[in-house]
Amino acid sequence: MSYNMLARRQQLMGPNVPTFYEDPVHIVRGQGVWLWDTEGRRYLDCYNNVPHVGHCHPKVVKAIAQQAAMLNTHTRYLHDGILDYIERLTVKFQHGLNQAIMVCTGSEANDIALRMAQAMTGKTGIIATDNTYHGNTTAVAQLSTRRPPIGGYPSHVRLVPAPDTVRPLGGSVQAQPQVFADNIAAAIAELEQAGHGFSGFMLCPTFANEGFPALLPGFLNPAVKVIRDAGGLILCDEVQPGFGRIGAAWWGHEWLGFSPDVVTVGKPMANGHPVAAVISRPDIMGAFRDAFGYFNTFGGNPVSCAAAMATLQVIEDEGLVENACDVGAYALDRLQAIQHPLKAEARGLGLFFGIEFVVDDGTPATDFTARVVEAMRHRGILLNRIGRHMNTLKMRPPMPFSRDNADMAINALEDVLKETRI
Amino acid sequence: MSYNMLARRQQLMGPNVPTFYEDPVHIVRGQGVWLWDTEGRRYLDCYNNVPHVGHCHPKVVKAIAQQAAMLNTHTRYLHDGILDYIERLTVKFQHGLNQAIMVCTGSEANDIALRMAQAMTGKTGIIATDNTYHGNTTAVAQLSTRRPPIGGYPSHVRLVPAPDTVRPLGGSVQAQPQVFADNIAAAIAELEQAGHGFSGFMLCPTFANEGFPALLPGFLNPAVKVIRDAGGLILCDEVQPGFGRIGAAWWGHEWLGFSPDVVTVGKPMANGHPVAAVISRPDIMGAFRDAFGYFNTFGGNPVSCAAAMATLQVIEDEGLVENACDVGAYALDRLQAIQHPLKAEARGLGLFFGIEFVVDDGTPATDFTARVVEAMRHRGILLNRIGRHMNTLKMRPPMPFSRDNADMAINALEDVLKETRI
């Protein structure tokens, strides 16, 4: 069955379409933190952040169905849905971030954020961390490409080494914040020298794709000073940490303790319905709309807004941020207590966990980590890997994840770690 | 009410958010070809192509609601929905276009199409028509920007004059196809000279945003020869003409009679749910995936596929392409029979119509056309304007538009034309 599906995918979707797992999972049903495959086998979802309030949450499904039956137009007509939602969303931000553009994907949101920095500064140079991912449009993919693009690497992009807690920049966790900032300062100088100038710095405040290092609040302070002194904007990609994922706060920047100029949100925003947004200040919004104009046909349509509003309501009604805090701390304690010769670190923020494996000399245990992921999948627990070396287990379940769910996942992980060949 | 809504929009969405009409319409409900505002007033929708099979079509709403309640994941798991849909969609294409990537917006689709041309040719130069619009990402917006971008106009983009039937290129409708091709040849030479090389030509096969000129099949033949001889790809943006809008065929390129290398579809594809796609040949798909890699979190999710499949099914079940042909011809006859001193041309393809107005010396009657649009809106008929000079009325109703609907709209138009100050 799987083999035929893969052949059919290749025939209809082309080569190299990514799937999870050596033996990909054929899912047909989801509810809460559970998924079922074609043979009725149940999986505990410890990976998916898009179904933020749980797969197929009935209140979100109902909101989508009701609005889809009532009206689905665009923002060139007036509609209360988008205004009610933006009002509700922006009260969750400080720093004067009180306006929003609604779009369909995090990629579209980040593509706008880059242009906001250009519009405010009149410059094009942009800095991001290496091994990051901010999306798939041409402009945004330039920040994360691993392959030389046609026409060569773009000269207006500079990448600085991402922070790491197992192999910290500058050799120590204490030195790392300043070294990170110094690298940004050097990149700014290069961009100025090359004639691009410096428009801004884009980051995920939890450096999730970079390996989700165990940073402490305040880490970014030296970098913020460098960026501010150079007149650049801070573009904060909250697609992964946002909407309470990290438990301690609604947004990653709030927890890390800095003031972004532009925030982007996406994936979990409407529990899987294609919705994303850019939140910013009126001065930046005005500069962007003056310089570029912008209209998005599907962005902010009444159905998308209803889906996003219902998702936000469920997060609050069901206390899911508090749950992320509670279950997150409980699970992290258990993960940190795991003893294994290759385990370098277990880190977590709310319901986002990374468990990193290295061999004796500090070499990333990439293959071992891959084997753990596959073994977990065969035990009915879905998780995956992140980081530069893909040697960090990534657990990031839907937000209604309970202590029982955590026990089930971690018990299985303990067994798998014992059984997996080193 | 409207005033407060506009102030609230400005406060929450920022300045310069585009709306239709001097007195924007506040829509709360839609069904078929009808829309209703907050005061219960009914409008005949003669403009919106996104609700392709009619606003809130019950079969599409049901498909969305059922799938949203069952499962909504992404393409890293296996699912039949995307395979069944791509299979069903691609049989509607010839020229070896039998694979697809599903994304969320036409902008994302065109952003990929540009990179497919780069991947196949190893070059970056791209040509489009002036006054076109292919989307809002940074890369795609470079083809349609009216404002100097930060950092200057990109040197790898060349724009050629779009065809026109009231003011044809080269002075005559007969000369126009070759003049259009000659301009492309000159642009290719410029791109080669500048060191970018020529990757491809992107067009809407009905030149909808350029004013929807009354071209004849075969128009593009000389241009196709020039593009092929130079080794470039033809990127066909079917976001507006696609899915039977033009009545005579499912796709604009099929009607105009040329063989594209890449086709993009969007807006009407899932009746308003954010879905779009890129359809191409296996060699191009392979080159793109080798050069760039690509994953879109929301693209091709089970709910999006269910919405797209239901929309396609309704188009067929209700004979909407045939209806576009029949009602389109009927309405075009009536539009062409209208006598008015400023009327230069009434043109149409299926359920897409342009009625162009000029004053005696050929000057575009832009203000007059704007007054007609506003007067129609106040009579409860929603339409708008297109073209370089915005002097062409644009009618492009949902596809279930009937002869009675056409009579209602055109009767109102006749009255408005008599009453509107020249």
Tab-separated table of N, CA and C in Angstrom, chain A residues 138-275:
chain	number	residue	atom	x	y	z
A	138	THR	N	10.645	32.937	-3.088
A	138	THR	CA	11.988	33.213	-3.593
A	138	THR	C	12.767	34.090	-2.620
A	139	ALA	N	12.149	35.168	-2.165
A	139	ALA	CA	12.852	36.136	-1.316
A	139	ALA	C	13.192	35.544	0.047
A	140	VAL	N	12.260	34.840	0.640
A	140	VAL	CA	12.473	34.310	1.988
A	140	VAL	C	13.391	33.086	1.958
A	141	ALA	N	13.258	32.285	0.897
A	141	ALA	CA	14.102	31.087	0.792
A	141	ALA	C	15.576	31.466	0.670
A	142	GLN	N	15.857	32.697	0.258
A	142	GLN	CA	17.249	33.150	0.175
A	142	GLN	C	17.912	33.175	1.554
A	143	LEU	N	17.115	33.190	2.621
A	143	LEU	CA	17.677	33.191	3.978
A	143	LEU	C	18.034	31.791	4.457
A	144	SER	N	17.559	30.774	3.738
A	144	SER	CA	17.750	29.429	4.280
A	144	SER	C	18.252	28.434	3.252
A	145	THR	N	18.606	28.915	2.078
A	145	THR	CA	18.980	27.949	1.048
A	145	THR	C	20.271	27.225	1.404
A	146	ARG	N	20.261	25.908	1.172
A	146	ARG	CA	21.470	25.110	1.363
A	146	ARG	C	22.147	24.859	0.004
A	147	ARG	N	21.430	25.214	-1.069
A	147	ARG	CA	21.970	24.934	-2.406
A	147	ARG	C	22.241	26.252	-3.093
A	148	PRO	N	23.310	26.341	-3.882
A	148	PRO	CA	23.588	27.603	-4.573
A	148	PRO	C	22.423	27.941	-5.504
A	149	PRO	N	21.753	29.077	-5.297
A	149	PRO	CA	20.618	29.416	-6.167
A	149	PRO	C	21.106	29.697	-7.590
A	150	ILE	N	20.196	29.528	-8.561
A	150	ILE	CA	20.487	29.903	-9.942
A	150	ILE	C	20.847	31.400	-9.927
A	151	GLY	N	21.958	31.742	-10.515
A	151	GLY	CA	22.385	33.140	-10.512
A	151	GLY	C	23.279	33.469	-9.321
A	152	GLY	N	23.518	32.471	-8.460
A	152	GLY	CA	24.446	32.678	-7.337
A	152	GLY	C	23.746	33.109	-6.053
A	153	TYR	N	24.464	32.983	-4.927
A	153	TYR	CA	23.928	33.431	-3.638
A	153	TYR	C	23.696	34.937	-3.683
A	154	PRO	N	22.595	35.408	-3.135
A	154	PRO	CA	22.302	36.839	-3.181
A	154	PRO	C	23.238	37.617	-2.256
A	155	SER	N	23.779	38.709	-2.756
A	155	SER	CA	24.804	39.419	-1.985
A	155	SER	C	24.209	40.300	-0.891
A	156	HIS	N	22.881	40.474	-0.877
A	156	HIS	CA	22.275	41.316	0.165
A	156	HIS	C	21.902	40.505	1.411
A	157	VAL	N	22.193	39.218	1.411
A	157	VAL	CA	21.876	38.356	2.556
A	157	VAL	C	23.170	37.945	3.252
A	158	ARG	N	23.205	38.063	4.553
A	158	ARG	CA	24.333	37.563	5.335
A	158	ARG	C	23.788	36.669	6.446
A	159	LEU	N	24.434	35.529	6.651
A	159	LEU	CA	24.016	34.600	7.700
A	159	LEU	C	25.071	34.564	8.801
A	160	VAL	N	24.604	34.636	10.043
A	160	VAL	CA	25.526	34.557	11.187
A	160	VAL	C	25.307	33.225	11.909
A	161	PRO	N	26.341	32.697	12.568
A	161	PRO	CA	26.186	31.418	13.260
A	161	PRO	C	25.089	31.492	14.320
A	162	ALA	N	24.222	30.499	14.328
A	162	ALA	CA	23.151	30.442	15.315
A	162	ALA	C	23.712	30.048	16.670
A	163	PRO	N	23.061	30.463	17.748
A	163	PRO	CA	23.517	30.040	19.078
A	163	PRO	C	23.296	28.545	19.262
A	164	ASP	N	24.029	27.992	20.190
A	164	ASP	CA	24.004	26.557	20.429
A	164	ASP	C	24.361	26.383	21.902
A	165	THR	N	23.706	25.447	22.614
A	165	THR	CA	24.082	25.303	24.021
A	165	THR	C	25.008	24.124	24.263
A	166	VAL	N	25.102	23.198	23.298
A	166	VAL	CA	26.058	22.103	23.469
A	166	VAL	C	27.435	22.519	22.952
A	167	ARG	N	27.434	23.293	21.865
A	167	ARG	CA	28.691	23.826	21.296
A	167	ARG	C	28.546	25.347	21.201
A	168	PRO	N	28.568	26.067	22.337
A	168	PRO	CA	28.249	27.505	22.315
A	168	PRO	C	29.248	28.342	21.517
A	169	LEU	N	28.761	29.421	20.923
A	169	LEU	CA	29.621	30.372	20.219
A	169	LEU	C	30.607	30.961	21.224
A	170	GLY	N	31.853	31.067	20.827
A	170	GLY	CA	32.859	31.645	21.713
A	170	GLY	C	33.302	30.679	22.792
A	171	GLY	N	32.790	29.439	22.741
A	171	GLY	CA	33.269	28.406	23.650
A	171	GLY	C	32.569	28.323	24.984
A	172	SER	N	31.734	29.306	25.328
A	172	SER	CA	31.010	29.204	26.604
A	172	SER	C	29.654	29.879	26.501
A	173	VAL	N	28.728	29.371	27.311
A	173	VAL	CA	27.377	29.925	27.339
A	173	VAL	C	27.410	31.386	27.789
A	174	GLN	N	28.404	31.728	28.620
A	174	GLN	CA	28.509	33.113	29.101
A	174	GLN	C	28.945	34.054	27.972
A	175	ALA	N	29.883	33.585	27.158
A	175	ALA	CA	30.427	34.437	26.096
A	175	ALA	C	29.469	34.568	24.915
A	176	GLN	N	28.572	33.593	24.767
A	176	GLN	CA	27.785	33.455	23.546
A	176	GLN	C	26.968	34.691	23.139
A	177	PRO	N	26.237	35.339	24.078
A	177	PRO	CA	25.420	36.479	23.635
A	177	PRO	C	26.247	37.573	22.950
A	178	GLN	N	27.403	37.884	23.501
A	178	GLN	CA	28.218	38.948	22.917
A	178	GLN	C	28.852	38.503	21.604
A	179	VAL	N	29.260	37.252	21.535
A	179	VAL	CA	29.844	36.743	20.283
A	179	VAL	C	28.787	36.765	19.180
A	180	PHE	N	27.580	36.367	19.519
A	180	PHE	CA	26.469	36.405	18.565
A	180	PHE	C	26.277	37.828	18.054
A	181	ALA	N	26.272	38.785	18.977
A	181	ALA	CA	26.106	40.200	18.605
A	181	ALA	C	27.276	40.692	17.758
A	182	ASP	N	28.496	40.283	18.114
A	182	ASP	CA	29.679	40.716	17.360
A	182	ASP	C	29.605	40.220	15.918
A	183	ASN	N	29.106	38.987	15.752
A	183	ASN	CA	28.972	38.449	14.392
A	183	ASN	C	27.948	39.245	13.582
A	184	ILE	N	26.888	39.681	14.251
A	184	ILE	CA	25.896	40.513	13.566
A	184	ILE	C	26.530	41.849	13.182
A	185	ALA	N	27.304	42.414	14.085
A	185	ALA	CA	27.982	43.690	13.788
A	185	ALA	C	28.896	43.546	12.575
A	186	ALA	N	29.602	42.428	12.499
A	186	ALA	CA	30.497	42.204	11.353
A	186	ALA	C	29.685	42.075	10.059
A	187	ALA	N	28.571	41.386	10.143
A	187	ALA	CA	27.723	41.216	8.949
A	187	ALA	C	27.145	42.558	8.502
A	188	ILE	N	26.767	43.398	9.459
A	188	ILE	CA	26.259	44.729	9.123
A	188	ILE	C	27.342	45.512	8.382
A	189	ALA	N	28.556	45.435	8.901
A	189	ALA	CA	29.663	46.157	8.257
A	189	ALA	C	29.862	45.669	6.821
A	190	GLU	N	29.761	44.363	6.617
A	190	GLU	CA	29.904	43.805	5.270
A	190	GLU	C	28.808	44.317	4.344
A	191	LEU	N	27.581	44.366	4.845
A	191	LEU	CA	26.459	44.827	4.015
A	191	LEU	C	26.616	46.305	3.664
A	192	GLU	N	27.074	47.093	4.626
A	192	GLU	CA	27.307	48.522	4.363
A	192	GLU	C	28.406	48.665	3.310
A	193	GLN	N	29.468	47.921	3.516
A	193	GLN	CA	30.607	47.942	2.601
A	193	GLN	C	30.176	47.571	1.175
A	194	ALA	N	29.311	46.564	1.071
A	194	ALA	CA	28.874	46.082	-0.247
A	194	ALA	C	27.863	47.022	-0.905
A	195	GLY	N	27.440	48.055	-0.151
A	195	GLY	CA	26.519	49.021	-0.745
A	195	GLY	C	25.046	48.694	-0.568
A	196	HIS	N	24.745	47.574	0.079
A	196	HIS	CA	23.332	47.229	0.287
A	196	HIS	C	22.745	47.999	1.469
A	197	GLY	N	23.591	48.319	2.422
A	197	GLY	CA	23.074	48.875	3.671
A	197	GLY	C	22.389	47.776	4.470
A	198	PHE	N	21.957	48.117	5.667
A	198	PHE	CA	21.384	47.127	6.593
A	198	PHE	C	19.915	47.467	6.849
A	199	SER	N	19.017	46.574	6.474
A	199	SER	CA	17.588	46.831	6.702
A	199	SER	C	17.072	46.139	7.959
A	200	GLY	N	17.586	44.959	8.272
A	200	GLY	CA	17.055	44.300	9.453
A	200	GLY	C	17.618	42.912	9.689
A	201	PHE	N	17.208	42.361	10.806
A	201	PHE	CA	17.630	41.021	11.241
A	201	PHE	C	16.372	40.198	11.455
A	202	MET	N	16.304	39.030	10.816
A	202	MET	CA	15.139	38.149	10.994
A	202	MET	C	15.534	36.950	11.831
A	203	LEU	N	14.723	36.669	12.845
A	203	LEU	CA	15.027	35.515	13.699
A	203	LEU	C	13.771	34.834	14.195
A	204	CYS	N	13.912	33.570	14.509
A	204	CYS	CA	12.946	32.844	15.329
A	204	CYS	C	13.434	32.983	16.751
A	205	PRO	N	12.627	33.514	17.670
A	205	PRO	CA	13.133	33.795	19.016
A	205	PRO	C	13.465	32.551	19.830
A	206	THR	N	13.088	31.367	19.329
A	206	THR	CA	13.534	30.143	20.012
A	206	THR	C	14.558	29.400	19.152
A	207	PHE	N	14.965	29.994	18.031
A	207	PHE	CA	15.934	29.354	17.132
A	207	PHE	C	15.560	27.881	16.927
A	208	ALA	N	14.292	27.676	16.598
A	208	ALA	CA	13.759	26.303	16.570
A	208	ALA	C	14.448	25.447	15.520
A	209	ASN	N	14.573	25.948	14.293
A	209	ASN	CA	15.176	25.131	13.241
A	209	ASN	C	16.678	24.972	13.419
A	210	GLU	N	17.264	25.880	14.160
A	210	GLU	CA	18.701	25.830	14.400
A	210	GLU	C	19.046	24.787	15.453
A	211	GLY	N	18.045	24.216	16.084
A	211	GLY	CA	18.303	23.174	17.073
A	211	GLY	C	17.675	23.474	18.425
A	212	PHE	N	16.980	24.649	18.533
A	212	PHE	CA	16.241	24.950	19.756
A	212	PHE	C	17.154	24.956	20.974
A	213	PRO	N	18.222	25.768	20.940
A	213	PRO	CA	19.170	25.793	22.060
A	213	PRO	C	18.510	26.306	23.348
A	214	ALA	N	19.067	25.907	24.479
A	214	ALA	CA	18.502	26.274	25.785
A	214	ALA	C	19.004	27.652	26.218
A	215	LEU	N	18.508	28.688	25.573
A	215	LEU	CA	18.942	30.047	25.886
A	215	LEU	C	18.216	30.573	27.109
A	216	LEU	N	18.723	31.665	27.647
A	216	LEU	CA	18.054	32.311	28.775
A	216	LEU	C	17.550	33.682	28.342
A	217	PRO	N	16.454	34.151	28.956
A	217	PRO	CA	15.990	35.508	28.667
A	217	PRO	C	17.150	36.491	28.803
A	218	GLY	N	17.200	37.440	27.897
A	218	GLY	CA	18.298	38.400	27.893
A	218	GLY	C	19.378	38.039	26.883
A	219	PHE	N	19.330	36.819	26.382
A	219	PHE	CA	20.360	36.384	25.428
A	219	PHE	C	20.535	37.387	24.292
A	220	LEU	N	19.414	37.950	23.808
A	220	LEU	CA	19.495	38.771	22.604
A	220	LEU	C	19.926	40.211	22.885
A	221	ASN	N	20.013	40.608	24.160
A	221	ASN	CA	20.257	42.030	24.464
A	221	ASN	C	21.446	42.650	23.734
A	222	PRO	N	22.627	42.008	23.754
A	222	PRO	CA	23.751	42.640	23.034
A	222	PRO	C	23.469	42.770	21.533
A	223	ALA	N	22.815	41.767	20.952
A	223	ALA	CA	22.494	41.822	19.521
A	223	ALA	C	21.503	42.946	19.232
A	224	VAL	N	20.509	43.096	20.115
A	224	VAL	CA	19.516	44.150	19.924
A	224	VAL	C	20.200	45.516	19.881
A	225	LYS	N	21.165	45.718	20.773
A	225	LYS	CA	21.861	47.005	20.808
A	225	LYS	C	22.593	47.254	19.483
A	226	VAL	N	23.269	46.238	18.990
A	226	VAL	CA	23.994	46.354	17.714
A	226	VAL	C	23.025	46.693	16.569
A	227	ILE	N	21.898	45.989	16.526
A	227	ILE	CA	20.925	46.181	15.441
A	227	ILE	C	20.316	47.588	15.526
A	228	ARG	N	19.940	47.996	16.736
A	228	ARG	CA	19.345	49.324	16.931
A	228	ARG	C	20.340	50.426	16.570
A	229	ASP	N	21.564	50.257	17.021
A	229	ASP	CA	22.587	51.280	16.742
A	229	ASP	C	22.793	51.442	15.234
A	230	ALA	N	22.619	50.360	14.489
A	230	ALA	CA	22.830	50.413	13.040
A	230	ALA	C	21.568	50.827	12.296
A	231	GLY	N	20.472	51.055	13.031
A	231	GLY	CA	19.238	51.520	12.394
A	231	GLY	C	18.422	50.438	11.724
A	232	GLY	N	18.679	49.171	12.061
A	232	GLY	CA	17.934	48.075	11.427
A	232	GLY	C	16.693	47.686	12.210
A	233	LEU	N	15.809	46.949	11.544
A	233	LEU	CA	14.598	46.458	12.210
A	233	LEU	C	14.808	45.032	12.707
A	234	ILE	N	14.063	44.680	13.746
A	234	ILE	CA	14.077	43.303	14.242
A	234	ILE	C	12.785	42.637	13.784
A	235	LEU	N	12.936	41.633	12.929
A	235	LEU	CA	11.805	40.916	12.346
A	235	LEU	C	11.700	39.571	13.057
A	236	CYS	N	10.654	39.413	13.839
A	236	CYS	CA	10.548	38.256	14.720
A	236	CYS	C	9.555	37.238	14.165
A	237	ASP	N	10.065	36.094	13.743
A	237	ASP	CA	9.255	35.031	13.153
A	237	ASP	C	8.717	34.153	14.281
A	238	GLU	N	7.450	34.359	14.620
A	238	GLU	CA	6.817	33.615	15.722
A	238	GLU	C	5.996	32.440	15.202
A	239	VAL	N	6.281	32.006	13.974
A	239	VAL	CA	5.488	30.917	13.387
A	239	VAL	C	5.574	29.656	14.253
A	240	GLN	N	6.747	29.356	14.790
A	240	GLN	CA	6.841	28.172	15.657
A	240	GLN	C	6.522	28.470	17.132
A	241	PRO	N	7.137	29.470	17.763
A	241	PRO	CA	6.875	29.645	19.206
A	241	PRO	C	5.528	30.286	19.549
A	242	GLY	N	4.894	30.967	18.603
A	242	GLY	CA	3.737	31.799	18.906
A	242	GLY	C	2.498	31.064	19.393
A	243	PHE	N	1.533	31.849	19.858
A	243	PHE	CA	0.242	31.369	20.340
A	243	PHE	C	0.379	30.442	21.548
A	244	GLY	N	1.361	30.768	22.399
A	244	GLY	CA	1.428	30.087	23.684
A	244	GLY	C	2.171	28.765	23.692
A	245	ARG	N	2.704	28.374	22.557
A	245	ARG	CA	3.461	27.115	22.474
A	245	ARG	C	4.476	26.970	23.617
A	246	ILE	N	5.153	28.094	23.939
A	246	ILE	CA	6.262	28.009	24.904
A	246	ILE	C	5.786	28.117	26.363
A	247	GLY	N	4.472	28.212	26.551
A	247	GLY	CA	3.930	28.117	27.912
A	247	GLY	C	4.134	29.361	28.758
A	248	ALA	N	5.371	29.791	28.879
A	248	ALA	CA	5.701	30.924	29.749
A	248	ALA	C	5.142	32.241	29.220
A	249	ALA	N	4.814	32.290	27.953
A	249	ALA	CA	4.322	33.526	27.343
A	249	ALA	C	3.596	33.185	26.052
A	250	TRP	N	2.819	34.180	25.558
A	250	TRP	CA	2.145	33.961	24.273
A	250	TRP	C	3.132	33.981	23.117
A	251	TRP	N	4.209	34.727	23.262
A	251	TRP	CA	5.144	34.922	22.148
A	251	TRP	C	6.573	34.695	22.597
A	252	GLY	N	7.376	34.206	21.692
A	252	GLY	CA	8.779	33.937	21.990
A	252	GLY	C	9.548	35.181	22.377
A	253	HIS	N	9.251	36.323	21.715
A	253	HIS	CA	10.012	37.537	22.015
A	253	HIS	C	9.698	38.048	23.418
A	254	GLU	N	8.472	37.776	23.877
A	254	GLU	CA	8.052	38.204	25.211
A	254	GLU	C	8.880	37.436	26.253
A	255	TRP	N	9.057	36.150	25.992
A	255	TRP	CA	9.847	35.322	26.905
A	255	TRP	C	11.344	35.688	26.847
A	256	LEU	N	11.880	35.851	25.609
A	256	LEU	CA	13.312	36.140	25.481
A	256	LEU	C	13.618	37.573	25.939
A	257	GLY	N	12.574	38.435	25.896
A	257	GLY	CA	12.727	39.770	26.451
A	257	GLY	C	13.314	40.797	25.510
A	258	PHE	N	12.713	40.927	24.353
A	258	PHE	CA	13.135	42.019	23.467
A	258	PHE	C	11.921	42.557	22.737
A	259	SER	N	12.118	43.707	22.089
A	259	SER	CA	11.019	44.426	21.463
A	259	SER	C	11.152	44.365	19.944
A	260	PRO	N	10.377	43.517	19.273
A	260	PRO	CA	10.504	43.417	17.817
A	260	PRO	C	9.763	44.562	17.121
A	261	ASP	N	10.167	44.845	15.883
A	261	ASP	CA	9.474	45.848	15.080
A	261	ASP	C	8.363	45.228	14.237
A	262	VAL	N	8.603	43.998	13.836
A	262	VAL	CA	7.629	43.263	13.020
A	262	VAL	C	7.570	41.845	13.568
A	263	VAL	N	6.347	41.332	13.720
A	263	VAL	CA	6.177	39.942	14.147
A	263	VAL	C	5.379	39.214	13.069
A	264	THR	N	5.790	37.995	12.754
A	264	THR	CA	4.995	37.176	11.845
A	264	THR	C	4.500	35.943	12.582
A	265	VAL	N	3.274	35.554	12.248
A	265	VAL	CA	2.670	34.351	12.839
A	265	VAL	C	2.056	33.536	11.710
A	266	GLY	N	1.896	32.239	11.945
A	266	GLY	CA	1.357	31.406	10.869
A	266	GLY	C	0.840	30.081	11.384
A	267	LYS	N	1.501	29.021	10.978
A	267	LYS	CA	1.053	27.632	11.162
A	267	LYS	C	-0.097	27.392	12.152
A	268	PRO	N	0.104	27.620	13.481
A	268	PRO	CA	-0.947	27.218	14.424
A	268	PRO	C	-2.131	28.165	14.477
A	269	MET	N	-2.050	29.282	13.758
A	269	MET	CA	-2.967	30.411	13.933
A	269	MET	C	-4.443	30.060	13.744
A	270	ALA	N	-4.743	29.157	12.811
A	270	ALA	CA	-6.141	28.784	12.567
A	270	ALA	C	-6.278	27.271	12.532
A	271	ASN	N	-5.395	26.614	13.290
A	271	ASN	CA	-5.471	25.158	13.481
A	271	ASN	C	-5.364	24.349	12.193
A	272	GLY	N	-4.752	24.921	11.161
A	272	GLY	CA	-4.545	24.177	9.919
A	272	GLY	C	-5.165	24.834	8.701
A	273	HIS	N	-6.158	25.681	8.909
A	273	HIS	CA	-6.691	26.476	7.803
A	273	HIS	C	-5.573	27.446	7.397
A	274	PRO	N	-5.367	27.652	6.085
A	274	PRO	CA	-4.218	28.474	5.647
A	274	PRO	C	-4.358	29.957	6.005
A	275	VAL	N	-3.835	30.324	7.138
A	275	VAL	CA	-3.895	31.696	7.642
A	275	VAL	C	-2.543	32.046	8.258
